[in-house]
Coordinates of C-alpha atoms and ligand atoms in Angstrom, one line a residue:
X260 CA 8.8 37.3 10.3
X261 CA 8.3 38.0 6.7
X262 CA 4.9 39.3 5.6
X263 CA 4.4 36.3 3.3
X264 CA 5.2 33.9 6.0
X265 CA 2.6 35.4 8.2
X266 CA 0.0 35.3 5.4
X267 CA 0.7 31.6 4.6
X268 CA 0.6 30.7 8.3
X269 CA -2.8 32.4 8.6
X270 CA -4.1 30.8 5.5
X271 CA -3.0 27.3 6.8
X272 CA -4.8 28.0 10.1
X273 CA -8.0 29.0 8.3
X274 CA -7.9 26.0 6.0
X275 CA -7.4 23.7 9.1
X276 CA -10.4 25.2 10.8
X277 CA -12.5 24.8 7.5
X278 CA -11.5 21.2 7.2
X279 CA -12.3 20.4 10.8
X280 CA -15.7 22.1 10.5
X281 CA -16.4 20.1 7.3
X282 CA -15.4 16.9 9.1
X283 CA -17.6 17.7 12.1
X284 CA -20.5 18.7 9.9
X285 CA -20.3 15.5 7.7
X286 CA -20.0 13.2 10.7
X287 CA -22.5 14.8 13.0
X288 CA -25.1 16.5 10.8
X289 CA -24.9 14.2 7.7
X290 CA -24.2 11.0 9.6
X291 CA -21.3 10.0 7.4
X292 CA -19.0 7.6 9.2
X293 CA -16.9 4.6 8.5
X294 CA -18.7 1.3 8.5
X295 CA -17.9 -0.3 11.7
X296 CA -16.7 -3.8 12.5
X297 CA -19.8 -5.0 14.3
X298 CA -19.0 -8.4 15.3
X299 CA -17.4 -11.7 14.5
X300 CA -19.3 -14.8 13.4
X301 CA -16.4 -17.2 13.0
X302 CA -12.7 -16.8 12.8
X303 CA -11.6 -18.9 9.9
X304 CA -12.5 -19.8 6.4
X305 CA -13.5 -22.7 4.2
X306 CA -16.3 -25.2 4.7
X307 CA -16.5 -24.6 8.5
X308 CA -17.3 -20.9 8.0
X309 CA -20.0 -21.7 5.5
X310 CA -21.5 -24.2 7.9
X311 CA -21.5 -21.7 10.8
X312 CA -23.0 -19.0 8.6
X313 CA -25.9 -21.3 7.6
X314 CA -26.8 -21.7 11.3
X315 CA -26.1 -18.2 12.6
X316 CA -28.9 -15.7 12.6
X317 CA -29.6 -13.5 10.8
X318 CA -27.4 -15.0 8.1
X319 CA -29.4 -18.3 8.2
X320 CA -32.1 -16.2 6.3
X321 CA -30.5 -13.7 4.0
X322 CA -33.0 -11.2 2.5
X323 CA -35.0 -8.1 3.2
X324 CA -37.5 -7.9 6.1
X325 CA -39.5 -5.0 7.6
X326 CA -38.5 -4.7 11.2
X327 CA -40.7 -1.6 12.0
X328 CA -42.9 0.6 9.9
X329 CA -40.7 2.1 7.2
X330 CA -37.6 0.4 8.6
X331 CA -36.0 -2.6 6.9
X332 CA -33.1 -4.9 7.5
X333 CA -31.2 -6.3 4.6
X334 CA -29.1 -9.4 5.4
X335 CA -26.6 -10.0 2.6
X336 CA -24.0 -12.7 2.2
X337 CA -21.2 -12.2 -0.4
X338 CA -19.5 -15.2 -1.8
X339 CA -17.5 -15.9 -4.9
X340 CA -19.0 -14.5 -7.1
X341 CA -22.4 -13.4 -6.1
X342 CA -24.4 -11.5 -3.5
X343 CA -27.2 -13.4 -1.7
X344 CA -29.8 -12.1 -2.3
X345 CA -28.9 -10.8 -5.7
X346 CA -31.8 -8.3 -5.8
X347 CA -32.9 -6.1 -2.9
X348 CA -36.4 -4.6 -3.3
X349 CA -37.4 -1.6 -1.2
X350 CA -40.1 1.0 -1.1
X351 CA -39.1 4.7 -1.6
X352 CA -38.1 6.3 1.6
X353 CA -37.1 3.1 3.2
X354 CA -34.6 3.2 6.1
X355 CA -32.4 0.2 5.6
X356 CA -30.0 -1.4 8.0
X357 CA -27.6 -3.5 6.0
X358 CA -26.1 -6.5 7.9
X359 CA -23.6 -8.2 5.7
X360 CA -20.7 -10.6 5.7
X361 CA -18.6 -12.7 3.4
X362 CA -18.7 -16.5 3.2
X363 CA -15.2 -16.9 1.7
X364 CA -12.8 -14.1 0.8
X365 CA -12.8 -10.4 1.1
X366 CA -15.4 -8.7 -1.0
X367 CA -16.6 -5.2 -1.6
X368 CA -20.1 -3.8 -1.2
X369 CA -20.7 -0.7 -3.1
X370 CA -24.1 0.6 -4.2
X371 CA -23.5 3.0 -7.1
X372 CA -24.9 6.5 -6.6
X373 CA -25.1 6.2 -2.8
X374 CA -22.6 6.4 0.1
X375 CA -23.0 2.7 0.8
X376 CA -19.5 1.5 0.4
X377 CA -17.8 -1.1 2.6
X378 CA -15.7 -4.2 2.7
X379 CA -17.1 -7.6 3.6
X380 CA -14.6 -9.7 5.4
X381 CA -15.0 -13.5 5.9
X382 CA -16.7 -14.2 9.1
X383 CA -17.0 -10.6 10.2
X384 CA -20.2 -8.6 10.3
X385 CA -20.4 -5.2 8.5
X386 CA -23.4 -3.0 9.4
X387 CA -24.4 0.3 7.8
X388 CA -27.6 2.3 7.4
X389 CA -29.0 4.1 4.4
X390 CA -32.2 5.8 3.4
X391 CA -33.3 5.4 -0.2
X392 CA -35.2 8.6 -1.1
X393 CA -35.2 8.3 -4.9
X394 CA -36.8 5.5 -6.8
X395 CA -34.7 3.7 -9.3
X396 CA -32.5 0.7 -9.9
X397 CA -29.2 0.9 -8.1
X398 CA -26.3 -1.2 -9.2
X399 CA -24.6 -3.2 -6.4
X400 CA -21.0 -4.1 -7.2
X401 CA -18.1 -5.8 -5.5
X402 CA -15.1 -3.4 -5.6
X403 CA -12.5 -5.6 -3.9
X404 CA -10.6 -7.9 -6.2
X405 CA -11.9 -11.4 -5.2
X406 CA -10.9 -13.8 -8.0
X407 CA -11.3 -14.4 -11.7
X408 CA -15.0 -13.5 -11.9
X409 CA -14.7 -10.4 -9.7
X410 CA -15.8 -8.2 -12.5
X411 CA -19.1 -10.2 -12.9
X412 CA -20.0 -10.0 -9.2
X413 CA -23.0 -7.7 -9.0
X414 CA -26.5 -7.3 -7.8
X415 CA -29.1 -4.6 -7.7
X416 CA -31.3 -2.6 -5.3
X417 CA -34.7 -1.8 -6.8
X418 CA -36.4 1.1 -5.1
X419 CA -40.0 1.9 -6.1
Ligands
CUA659 CU1 -16.3 -10.1 -4.8 CU2 -14.8 -8.8 -6.2

């Protein structure tokens, strides 16, 4: 084997090990993971889905509630072209469990400056956790094209 071949093989092996370590570190130590599909509310769209959503907890009461000291649950419904609620108020250091869904088409849920980034599918539940350690106003945007007012679909998270 050529000397260069050996060198490149060794470099590839080292890179592979580095990438696997980075993956392991981010998923285990930093808790970075893909938002999971956490359940189905109703398989279908249209008026029936909206009716089922209005009756299905916790989506019958969208909003933020404290579920334990320092722990909050934010229930969010996306629909063309708004988030309900449009503003999420939290104290600094809050541990938030987002429970979200869409009432009509596929929407995105991205809080700028954080790793909160997921898709909201009609009738399916998306769950993800985040801790807001810095005060500020975070922009919440839809980043899945969802129709003519997609660009106007936004909200905010106010941490203070
Ligand atoms: Cu909702 Cu784009």
